[in-house]
PDB file of C-alpha atoms and ligand atoms in Angstrom:
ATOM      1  CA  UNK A   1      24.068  -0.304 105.675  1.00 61.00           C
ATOM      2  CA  UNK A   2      23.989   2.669 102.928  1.00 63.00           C
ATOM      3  CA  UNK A   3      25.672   0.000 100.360  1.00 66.00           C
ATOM      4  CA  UNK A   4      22.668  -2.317 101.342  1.00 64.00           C
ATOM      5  CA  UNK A   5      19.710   0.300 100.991  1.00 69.00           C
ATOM      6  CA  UNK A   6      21.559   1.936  97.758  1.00 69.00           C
ATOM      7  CA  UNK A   7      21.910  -1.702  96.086  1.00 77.00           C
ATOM      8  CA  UNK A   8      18.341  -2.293  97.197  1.00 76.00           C
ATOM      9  CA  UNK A   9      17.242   1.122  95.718  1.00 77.00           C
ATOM     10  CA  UNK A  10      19.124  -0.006  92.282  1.00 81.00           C
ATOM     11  CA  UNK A  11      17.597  -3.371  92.279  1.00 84.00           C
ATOM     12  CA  UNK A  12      14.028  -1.593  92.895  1.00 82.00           C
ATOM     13  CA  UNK A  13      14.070   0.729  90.220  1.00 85.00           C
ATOM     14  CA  UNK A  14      15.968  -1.541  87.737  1.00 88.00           C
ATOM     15  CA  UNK A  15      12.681  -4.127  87.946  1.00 89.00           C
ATOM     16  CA  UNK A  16      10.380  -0.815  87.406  1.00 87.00           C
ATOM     17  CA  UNK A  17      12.113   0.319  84.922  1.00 90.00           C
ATOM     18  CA  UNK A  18      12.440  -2.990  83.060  1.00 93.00           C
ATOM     19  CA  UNK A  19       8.663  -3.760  83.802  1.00 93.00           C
ATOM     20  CA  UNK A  20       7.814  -0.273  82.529  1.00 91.00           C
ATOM     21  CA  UNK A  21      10.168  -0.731  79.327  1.00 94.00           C
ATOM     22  CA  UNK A  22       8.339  -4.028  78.659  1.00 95.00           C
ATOM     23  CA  UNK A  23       4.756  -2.346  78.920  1.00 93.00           C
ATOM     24  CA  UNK A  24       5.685   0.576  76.765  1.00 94.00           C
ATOM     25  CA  UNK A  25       6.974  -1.390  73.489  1.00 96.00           C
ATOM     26  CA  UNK A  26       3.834  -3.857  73.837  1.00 96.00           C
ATOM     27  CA  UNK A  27       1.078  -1.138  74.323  1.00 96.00           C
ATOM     28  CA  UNK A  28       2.537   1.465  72.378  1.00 97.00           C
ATOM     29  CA  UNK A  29       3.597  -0.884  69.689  1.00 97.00           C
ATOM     30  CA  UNK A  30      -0.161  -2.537  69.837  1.00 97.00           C
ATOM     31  CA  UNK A  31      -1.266   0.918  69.522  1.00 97.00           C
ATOM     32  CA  UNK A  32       0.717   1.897  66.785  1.00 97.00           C
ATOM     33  CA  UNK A  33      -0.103  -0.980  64.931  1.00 98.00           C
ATOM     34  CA  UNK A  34      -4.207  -0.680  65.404  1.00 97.00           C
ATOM     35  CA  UNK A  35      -3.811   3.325  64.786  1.00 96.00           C
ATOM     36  CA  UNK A  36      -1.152   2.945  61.513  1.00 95.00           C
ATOM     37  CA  UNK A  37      -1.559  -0.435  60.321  1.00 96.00           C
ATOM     38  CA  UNK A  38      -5.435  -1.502  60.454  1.00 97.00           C
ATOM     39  CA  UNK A  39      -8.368  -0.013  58.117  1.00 97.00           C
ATOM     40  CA  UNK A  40     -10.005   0.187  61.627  1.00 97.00           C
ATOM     41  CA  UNK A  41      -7.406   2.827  62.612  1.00 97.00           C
ATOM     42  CA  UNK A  42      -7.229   4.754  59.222  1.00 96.00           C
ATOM     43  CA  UNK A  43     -10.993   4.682  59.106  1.00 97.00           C
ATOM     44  CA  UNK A  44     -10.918   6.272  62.093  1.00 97.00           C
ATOM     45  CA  UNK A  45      -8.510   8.998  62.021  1.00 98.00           C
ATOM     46  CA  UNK A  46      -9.256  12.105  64.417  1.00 98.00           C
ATOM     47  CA  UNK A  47      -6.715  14.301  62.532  1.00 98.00           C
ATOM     48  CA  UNK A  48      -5.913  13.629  58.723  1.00 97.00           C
ATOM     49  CA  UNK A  49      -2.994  15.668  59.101  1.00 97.00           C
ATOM     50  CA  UNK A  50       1.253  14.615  59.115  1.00 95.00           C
ATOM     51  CA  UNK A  51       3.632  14.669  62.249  1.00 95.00           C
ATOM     52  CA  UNK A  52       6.009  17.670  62.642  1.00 93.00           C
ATOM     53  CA  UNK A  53       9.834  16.753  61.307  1.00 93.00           C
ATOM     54  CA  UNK A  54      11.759  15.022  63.731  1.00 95.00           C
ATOM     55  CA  UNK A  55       8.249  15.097  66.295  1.00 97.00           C
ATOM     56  CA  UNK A  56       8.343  10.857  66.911  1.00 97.00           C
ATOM     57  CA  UNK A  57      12.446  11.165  67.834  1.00 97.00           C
ATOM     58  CA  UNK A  58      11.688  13.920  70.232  1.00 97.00           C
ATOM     59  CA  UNK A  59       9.040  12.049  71.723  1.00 98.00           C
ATOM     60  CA  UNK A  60      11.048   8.698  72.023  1.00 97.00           C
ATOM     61  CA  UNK A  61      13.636  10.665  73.829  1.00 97.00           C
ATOM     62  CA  UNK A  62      11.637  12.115  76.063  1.00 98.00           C
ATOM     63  CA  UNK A  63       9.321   9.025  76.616  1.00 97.00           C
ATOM     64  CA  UNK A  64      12.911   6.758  77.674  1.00 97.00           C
ATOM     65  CA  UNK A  65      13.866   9.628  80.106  1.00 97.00           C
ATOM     66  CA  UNK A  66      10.577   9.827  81.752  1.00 97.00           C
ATOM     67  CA  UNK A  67      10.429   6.020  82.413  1.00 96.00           C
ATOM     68  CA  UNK A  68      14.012   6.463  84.038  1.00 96.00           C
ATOM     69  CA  UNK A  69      12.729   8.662  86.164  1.00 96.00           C
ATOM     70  CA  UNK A  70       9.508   7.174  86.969  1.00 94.00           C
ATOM     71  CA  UNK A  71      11.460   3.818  88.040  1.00 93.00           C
ATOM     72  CA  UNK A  72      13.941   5.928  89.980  1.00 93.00           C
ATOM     73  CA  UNK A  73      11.182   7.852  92.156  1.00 91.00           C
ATOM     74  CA  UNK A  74       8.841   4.440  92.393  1.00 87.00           C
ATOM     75  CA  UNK A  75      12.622   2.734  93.415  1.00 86.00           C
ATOM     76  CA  UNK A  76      13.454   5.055  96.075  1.00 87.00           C
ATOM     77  CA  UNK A  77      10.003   5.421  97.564  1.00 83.00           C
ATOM     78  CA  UNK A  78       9.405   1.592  98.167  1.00 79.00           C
ATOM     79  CA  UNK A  79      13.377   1.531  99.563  1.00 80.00           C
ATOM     80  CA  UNK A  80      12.457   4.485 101.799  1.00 80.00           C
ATOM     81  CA  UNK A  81       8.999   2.252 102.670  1.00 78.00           C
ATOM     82  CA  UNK A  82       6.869   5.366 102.859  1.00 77.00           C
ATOM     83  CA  UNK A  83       3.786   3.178 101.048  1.00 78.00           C
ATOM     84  CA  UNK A  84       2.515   1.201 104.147  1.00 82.00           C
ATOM     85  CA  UNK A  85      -0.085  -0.734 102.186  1.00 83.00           C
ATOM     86  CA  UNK A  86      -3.490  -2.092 103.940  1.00 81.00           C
ATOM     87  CA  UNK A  87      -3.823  -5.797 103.947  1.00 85.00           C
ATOM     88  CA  UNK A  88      -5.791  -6.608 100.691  1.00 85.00           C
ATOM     89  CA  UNK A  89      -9.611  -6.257 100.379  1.00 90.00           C
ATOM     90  CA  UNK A  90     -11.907  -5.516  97.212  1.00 93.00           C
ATOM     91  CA  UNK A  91     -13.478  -3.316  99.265  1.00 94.00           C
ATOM     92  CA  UNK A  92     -10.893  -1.333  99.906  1.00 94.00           C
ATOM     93  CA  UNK A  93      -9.212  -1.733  97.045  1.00 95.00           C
ATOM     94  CA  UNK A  94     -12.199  -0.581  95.007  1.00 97.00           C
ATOM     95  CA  UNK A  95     -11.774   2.970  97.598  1.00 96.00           C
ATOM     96  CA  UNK A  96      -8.743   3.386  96.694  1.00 96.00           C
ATOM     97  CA  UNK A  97      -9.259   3.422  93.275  1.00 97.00           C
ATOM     98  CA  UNK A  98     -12.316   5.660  92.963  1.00 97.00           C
ATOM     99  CA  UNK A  99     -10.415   8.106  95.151  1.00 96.00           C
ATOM    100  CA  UNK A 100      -7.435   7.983  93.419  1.00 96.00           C
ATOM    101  CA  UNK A 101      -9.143   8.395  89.813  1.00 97.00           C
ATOM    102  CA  UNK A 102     -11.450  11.638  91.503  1.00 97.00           C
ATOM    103  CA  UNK A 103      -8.229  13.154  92.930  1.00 97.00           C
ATOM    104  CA  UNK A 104      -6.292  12.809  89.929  1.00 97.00           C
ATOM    105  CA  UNK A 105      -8.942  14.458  87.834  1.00 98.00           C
ATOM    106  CA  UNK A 106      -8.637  17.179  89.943  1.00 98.00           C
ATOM    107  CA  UNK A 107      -5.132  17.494  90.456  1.00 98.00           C
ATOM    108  CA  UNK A 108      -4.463  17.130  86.679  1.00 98.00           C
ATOM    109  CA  UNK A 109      -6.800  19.300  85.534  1.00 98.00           C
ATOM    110  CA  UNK A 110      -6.014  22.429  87.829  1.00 98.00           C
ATOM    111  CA  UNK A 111      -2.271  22.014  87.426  1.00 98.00           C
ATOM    112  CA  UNK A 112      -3.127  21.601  83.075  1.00 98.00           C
ATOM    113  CA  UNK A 113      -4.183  24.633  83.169  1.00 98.00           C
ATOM    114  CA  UNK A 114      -1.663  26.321  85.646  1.00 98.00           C
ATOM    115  CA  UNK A 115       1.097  25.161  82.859  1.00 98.00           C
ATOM    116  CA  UNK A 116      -0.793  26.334  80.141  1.00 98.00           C
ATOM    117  CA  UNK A 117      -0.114  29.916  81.823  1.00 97.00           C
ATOM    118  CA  UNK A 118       3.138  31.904  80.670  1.00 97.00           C
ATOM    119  CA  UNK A 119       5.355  31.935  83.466  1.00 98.00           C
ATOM    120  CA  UNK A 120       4.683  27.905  83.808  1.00 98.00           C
ATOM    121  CA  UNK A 121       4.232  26.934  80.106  1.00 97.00           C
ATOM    122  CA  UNK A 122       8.456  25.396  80.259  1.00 98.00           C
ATOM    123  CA  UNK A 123       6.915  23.075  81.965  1.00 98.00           C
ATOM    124  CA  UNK A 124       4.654  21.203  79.505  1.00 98.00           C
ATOM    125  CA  UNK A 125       5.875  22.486  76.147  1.00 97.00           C
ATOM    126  CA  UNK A 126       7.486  18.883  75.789  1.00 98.00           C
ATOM    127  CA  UNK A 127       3.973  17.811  75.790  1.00 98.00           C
ATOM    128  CA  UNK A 128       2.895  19.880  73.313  1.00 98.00           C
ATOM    129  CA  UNK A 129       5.525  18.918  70.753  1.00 97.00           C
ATOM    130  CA  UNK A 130       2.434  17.073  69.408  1.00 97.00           C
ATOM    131  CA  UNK A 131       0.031  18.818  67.460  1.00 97.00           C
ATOM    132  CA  UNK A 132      -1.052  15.671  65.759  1.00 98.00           C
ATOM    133  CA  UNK A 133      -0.670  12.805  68.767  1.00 98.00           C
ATOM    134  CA  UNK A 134       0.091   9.720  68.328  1.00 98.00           C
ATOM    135  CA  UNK A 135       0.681   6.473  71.225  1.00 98.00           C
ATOM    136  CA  UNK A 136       4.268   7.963  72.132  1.00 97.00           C
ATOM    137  CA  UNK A 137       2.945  11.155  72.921  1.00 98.00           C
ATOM    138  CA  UNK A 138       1.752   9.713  76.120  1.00 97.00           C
ATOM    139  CA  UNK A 139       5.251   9.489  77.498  1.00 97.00           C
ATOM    140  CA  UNK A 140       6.281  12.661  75.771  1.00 98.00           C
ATOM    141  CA  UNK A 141       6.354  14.910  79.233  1.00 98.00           C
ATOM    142  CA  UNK A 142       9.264  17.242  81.019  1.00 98.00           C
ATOM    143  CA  UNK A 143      10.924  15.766  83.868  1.00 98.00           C
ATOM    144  CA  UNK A 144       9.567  19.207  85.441  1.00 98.00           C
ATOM    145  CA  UNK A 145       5.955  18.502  84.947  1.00 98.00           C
ATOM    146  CA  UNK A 146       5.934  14.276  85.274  1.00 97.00           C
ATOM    147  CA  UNK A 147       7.834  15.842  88.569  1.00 97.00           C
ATOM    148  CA  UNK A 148       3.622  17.886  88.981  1.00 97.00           C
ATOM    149  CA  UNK A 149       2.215  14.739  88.803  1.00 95.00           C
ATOM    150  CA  UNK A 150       3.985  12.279  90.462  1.00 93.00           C
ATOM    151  CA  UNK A 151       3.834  14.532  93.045  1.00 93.00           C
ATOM    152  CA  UNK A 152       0.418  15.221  93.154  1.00 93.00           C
ATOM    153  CA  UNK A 153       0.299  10.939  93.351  1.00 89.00           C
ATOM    154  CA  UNK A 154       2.954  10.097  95.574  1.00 88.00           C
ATOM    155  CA  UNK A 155       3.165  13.108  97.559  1.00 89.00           C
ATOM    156  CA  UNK A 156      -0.902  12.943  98.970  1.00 91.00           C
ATOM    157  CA  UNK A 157      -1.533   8.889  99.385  1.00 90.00           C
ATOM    158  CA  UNK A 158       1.939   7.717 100.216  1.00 88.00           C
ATOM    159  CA  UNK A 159       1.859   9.943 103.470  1.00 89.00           C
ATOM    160  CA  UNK A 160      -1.906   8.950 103.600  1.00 90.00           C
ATOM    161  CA  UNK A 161      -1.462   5.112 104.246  1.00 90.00           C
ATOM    162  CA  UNK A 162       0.134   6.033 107.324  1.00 89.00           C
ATOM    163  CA  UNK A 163      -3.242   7.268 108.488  1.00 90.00           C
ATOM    164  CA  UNK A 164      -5.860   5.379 106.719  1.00 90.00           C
ATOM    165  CA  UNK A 165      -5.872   2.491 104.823  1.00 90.00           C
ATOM    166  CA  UNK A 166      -4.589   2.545 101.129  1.00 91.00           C
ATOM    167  CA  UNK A 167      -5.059  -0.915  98.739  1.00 93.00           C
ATOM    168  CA  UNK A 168      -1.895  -1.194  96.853  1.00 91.00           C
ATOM    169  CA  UNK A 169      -4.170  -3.160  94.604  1.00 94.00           C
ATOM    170  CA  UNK A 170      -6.245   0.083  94.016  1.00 95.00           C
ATOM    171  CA  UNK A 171      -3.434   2.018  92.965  1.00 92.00           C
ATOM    172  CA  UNK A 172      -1.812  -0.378  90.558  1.00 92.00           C
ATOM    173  CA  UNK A 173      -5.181  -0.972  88.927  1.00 95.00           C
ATOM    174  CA  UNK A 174      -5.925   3.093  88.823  1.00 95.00           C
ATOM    175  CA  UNK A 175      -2.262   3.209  87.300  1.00 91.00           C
ATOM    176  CA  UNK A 176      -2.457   0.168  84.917  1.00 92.00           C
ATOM    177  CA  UNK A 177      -5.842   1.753  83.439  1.00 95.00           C
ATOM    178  CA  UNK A 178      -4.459   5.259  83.289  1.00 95.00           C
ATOM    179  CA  UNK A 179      -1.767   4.395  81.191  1.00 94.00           C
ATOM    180  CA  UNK A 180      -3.842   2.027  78.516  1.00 95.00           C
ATOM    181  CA  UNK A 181      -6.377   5.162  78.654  1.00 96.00           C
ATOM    182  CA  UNK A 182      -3.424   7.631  78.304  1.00 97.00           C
ATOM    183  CA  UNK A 183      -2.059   5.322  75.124  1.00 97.00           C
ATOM    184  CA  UNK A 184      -5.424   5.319  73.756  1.00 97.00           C
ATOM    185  CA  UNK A 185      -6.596   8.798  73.985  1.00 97.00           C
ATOM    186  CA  UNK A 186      -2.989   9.846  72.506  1.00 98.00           C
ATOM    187  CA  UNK A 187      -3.786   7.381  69.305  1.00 97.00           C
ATOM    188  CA  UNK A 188      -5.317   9.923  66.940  1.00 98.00           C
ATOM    189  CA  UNK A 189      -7.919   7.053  66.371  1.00 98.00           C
ATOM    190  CA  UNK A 190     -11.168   7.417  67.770  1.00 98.00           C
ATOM    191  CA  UNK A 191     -12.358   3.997  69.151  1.00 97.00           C
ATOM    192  CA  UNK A 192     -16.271   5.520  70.479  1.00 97.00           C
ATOM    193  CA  UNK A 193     -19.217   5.168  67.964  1.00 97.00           C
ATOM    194  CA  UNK A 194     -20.607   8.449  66.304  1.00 97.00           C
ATOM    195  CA  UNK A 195     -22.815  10.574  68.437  1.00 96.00           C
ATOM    196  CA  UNK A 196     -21.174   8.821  71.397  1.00 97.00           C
ATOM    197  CA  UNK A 197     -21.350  12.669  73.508  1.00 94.00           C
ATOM    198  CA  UNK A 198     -25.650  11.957  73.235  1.00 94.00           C
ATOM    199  CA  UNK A 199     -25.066   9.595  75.870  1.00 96.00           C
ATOM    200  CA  UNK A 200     -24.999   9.719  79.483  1.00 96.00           C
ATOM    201  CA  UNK A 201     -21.488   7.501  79.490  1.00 97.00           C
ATOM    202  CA  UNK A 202     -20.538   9.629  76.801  1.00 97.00           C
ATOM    203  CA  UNK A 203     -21.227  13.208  77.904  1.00 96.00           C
ATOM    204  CA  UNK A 204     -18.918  12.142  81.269  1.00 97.00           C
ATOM    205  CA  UNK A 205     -15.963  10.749  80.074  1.00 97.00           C
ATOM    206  CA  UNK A 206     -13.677  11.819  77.391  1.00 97.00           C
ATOM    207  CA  UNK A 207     -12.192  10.257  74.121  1.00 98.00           C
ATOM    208  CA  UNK A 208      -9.317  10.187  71.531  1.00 98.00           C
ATOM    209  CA  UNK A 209     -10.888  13.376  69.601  1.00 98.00           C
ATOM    210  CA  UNK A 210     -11.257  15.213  73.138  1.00 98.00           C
ATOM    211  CA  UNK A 211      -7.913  14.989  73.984  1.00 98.00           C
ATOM    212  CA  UNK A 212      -6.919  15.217  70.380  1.00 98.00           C
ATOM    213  CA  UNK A 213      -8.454  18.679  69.935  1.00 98.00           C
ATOM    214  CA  UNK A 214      -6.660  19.867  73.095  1.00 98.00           C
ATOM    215  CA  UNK A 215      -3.549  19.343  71.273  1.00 98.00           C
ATOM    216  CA  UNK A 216      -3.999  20.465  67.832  1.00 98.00           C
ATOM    217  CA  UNK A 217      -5.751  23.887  69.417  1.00 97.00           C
ATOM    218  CA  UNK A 218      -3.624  24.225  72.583  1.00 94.00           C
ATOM    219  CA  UNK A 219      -6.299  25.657  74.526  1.00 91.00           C
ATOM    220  CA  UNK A 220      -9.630  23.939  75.737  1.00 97.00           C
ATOM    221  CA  UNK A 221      -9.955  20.276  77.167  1.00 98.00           C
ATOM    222  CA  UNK A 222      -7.689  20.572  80.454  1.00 98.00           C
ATOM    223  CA  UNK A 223      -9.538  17.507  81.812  1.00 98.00           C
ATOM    224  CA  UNK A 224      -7.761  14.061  82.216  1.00 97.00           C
ATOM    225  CA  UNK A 225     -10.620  11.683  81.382  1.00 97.00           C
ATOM    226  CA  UNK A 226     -13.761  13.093  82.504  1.00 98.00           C
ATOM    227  CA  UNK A 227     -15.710  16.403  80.944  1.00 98.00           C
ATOM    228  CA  UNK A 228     -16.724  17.432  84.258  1.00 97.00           C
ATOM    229  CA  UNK A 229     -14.175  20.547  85.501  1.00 98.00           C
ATOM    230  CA  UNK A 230     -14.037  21.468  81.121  1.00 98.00           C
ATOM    231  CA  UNK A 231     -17.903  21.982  81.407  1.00 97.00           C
ATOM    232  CA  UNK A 232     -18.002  23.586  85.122  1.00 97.00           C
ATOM    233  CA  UNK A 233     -14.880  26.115  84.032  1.00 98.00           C
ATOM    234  CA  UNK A 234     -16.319  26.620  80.102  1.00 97.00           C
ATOM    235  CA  UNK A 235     -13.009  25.124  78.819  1.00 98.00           C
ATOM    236  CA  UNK A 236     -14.892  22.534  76.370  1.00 97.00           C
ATOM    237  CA  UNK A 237     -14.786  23.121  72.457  1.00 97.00           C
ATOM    238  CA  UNK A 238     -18.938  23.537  71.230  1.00 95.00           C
ATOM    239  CA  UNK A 239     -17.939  21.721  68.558  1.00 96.00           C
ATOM    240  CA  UNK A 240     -17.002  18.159  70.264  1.00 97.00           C
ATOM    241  CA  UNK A 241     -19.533  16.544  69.374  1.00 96.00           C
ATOM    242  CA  UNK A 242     -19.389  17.110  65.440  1.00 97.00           C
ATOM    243  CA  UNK A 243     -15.938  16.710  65.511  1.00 97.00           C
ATOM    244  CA  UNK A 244     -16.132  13.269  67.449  1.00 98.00           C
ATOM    245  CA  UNK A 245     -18.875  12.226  65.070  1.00 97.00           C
ATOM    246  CA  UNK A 246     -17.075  12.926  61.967  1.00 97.00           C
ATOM    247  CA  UNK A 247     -13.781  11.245  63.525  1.00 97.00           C
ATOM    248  CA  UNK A 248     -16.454   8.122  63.751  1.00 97.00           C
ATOM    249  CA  UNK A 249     -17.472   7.827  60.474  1.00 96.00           C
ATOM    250  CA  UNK A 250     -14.434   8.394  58.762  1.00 96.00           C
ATOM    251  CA  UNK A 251     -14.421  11.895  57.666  1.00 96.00           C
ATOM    252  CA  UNK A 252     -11.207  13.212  59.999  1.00 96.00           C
ATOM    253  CA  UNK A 253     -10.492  17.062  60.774  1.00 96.00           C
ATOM    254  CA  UNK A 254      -7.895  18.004  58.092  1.00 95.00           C
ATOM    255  CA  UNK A 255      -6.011  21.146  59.770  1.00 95.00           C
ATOM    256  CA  UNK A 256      -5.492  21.010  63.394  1.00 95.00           C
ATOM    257  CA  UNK A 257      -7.913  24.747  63.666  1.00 91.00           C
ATOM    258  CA  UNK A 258     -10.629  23.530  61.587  1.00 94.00           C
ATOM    259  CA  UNK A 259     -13.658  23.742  63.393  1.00 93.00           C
ATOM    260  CA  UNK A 260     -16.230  20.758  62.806  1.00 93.00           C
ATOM    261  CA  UNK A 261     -20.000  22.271  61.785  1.00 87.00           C
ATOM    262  CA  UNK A 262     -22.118  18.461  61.461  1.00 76.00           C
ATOM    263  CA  UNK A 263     -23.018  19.979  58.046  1.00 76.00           C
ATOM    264  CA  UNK A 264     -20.025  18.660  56.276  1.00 68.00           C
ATOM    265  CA  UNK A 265     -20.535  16.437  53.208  1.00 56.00           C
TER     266      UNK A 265
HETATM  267 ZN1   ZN B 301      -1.753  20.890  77.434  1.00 91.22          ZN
HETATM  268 ZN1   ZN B 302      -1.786  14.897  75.699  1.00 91.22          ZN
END
């Protein structure tokens, strides 16, 4: 019996992590490619600035270990069957996802700013091994805080679609976008047209230079991918928009502290 659940277990987690493996090298590599290798990308460079020594074989490390232990949590959690998925509907599939995303902005953004604090900053200094990002940060966590988040995922809606009903759909499609969006905003290319924080679309959600600027100044844009809890707690930089607009149009930040004015030449 334990040979047949732990052989089970294995065979889960080694078709995660061999789906997740797969994933990485095509989006990151895409992502690479359009950020590196396209004038698109070097036209649109958030931060003209050069990785730390050694930052991309740091972040590769950490990236491999994370998916190892993404596939073994995912592995022993469908083994252990505490998902108890509802039968599929768009309906409820659509639910799930809008409830997962609002959660998740919440959850992320509260426990951001919890491991920005001293006694908790361990935590995500893996993270912040980029002050220039680029696609691998995206994978570039802690075991400790991917630990916070899974958590934060696992531990509310897989004890949740016991009660009510939870698409599996929903949360694969929440998941599958968070990670291109994660890839993306981690590209130190901005993909938005200039001005894009004038409109209505823009003012809500965030992009590349958002996150960017959380990295290269460490403090300021907690949020995941909406501006909402950076605006309602004052933790948004007043000069987004400039700096967004100048990522647009090809003139890129060129120290990661410079602040962006919308006079610049
Ligand atoms: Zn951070
Ligand atoms: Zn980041």
């Amino acid at each position: 019996m334990l040979i047949t659940t732990l052989s089970g277990f294995a065979f889960a987690a080694g078709v995660v992590l061999t789906i997740a493996l797969i994933r990485s090298i095509l989006v990151i590599g895409f992502a690479f490619w359009v950020s590196l290798g396209t004038r698109f990308g070097k036209e649109r460079r958030i931060y003209h600035v050069a990785y730390r020594d050694k930052q991309l074989m740091q972040e590769a490390k950490a990236g491999l270990l994370v998916l190892l232990f993404d596939a073994t949590v995912i592995g022993a959690s469908s083994q252990l069957g505490w998902l108890n998925p509802a039968p599929f509907h768009w309906l409820n599939a659509l639910v799930t996802f809008v409830a997962v995303f609002c959660w998740i902005e919440i959850w992320f953004y509260v426990t951001h700013r919890l491991m920005h604090t001293k006694p908790l900053y361990w935590l995500h200094r893996q993270h912040h091994t980029a002050v220039i990002t680029n696609p691998l940060t995206s994978l570039s966590f802690s075991l400790g805080e991917r630990a916070v988040l899974l958590f934060g995922v696992l531990g509310v809606f897989l004890p949740l679609s016991n009660v009510v009903p939870v698409s599996q759909v929903g949360l694969i499609g929440y998941f599958s976008i968070n990670y291109i969006l994660n890839v993306a905003g981690h590209s130190n290319v901005e993909f938005f047209p200039p001005n894009w924080d004038r409109r209505w679309l823009g003012r809500a959600l965030i992009t590349p230079t958002y996150h960017s600027m959380h990295h290269a100044r460490y403090r300021g844009h907690y949020g995941l991918f909406t501006q909402f809890l950076d605006r309602w707690f004052g933790t948004r930089f007043e000069d987004y928009e400039h700096a967004q607009t100048r990522a647009a149009t090809g003139k890129p930040l060129t120290r990661p502290g410079e602040r962006a004015t919308g006079h610049e030449a």
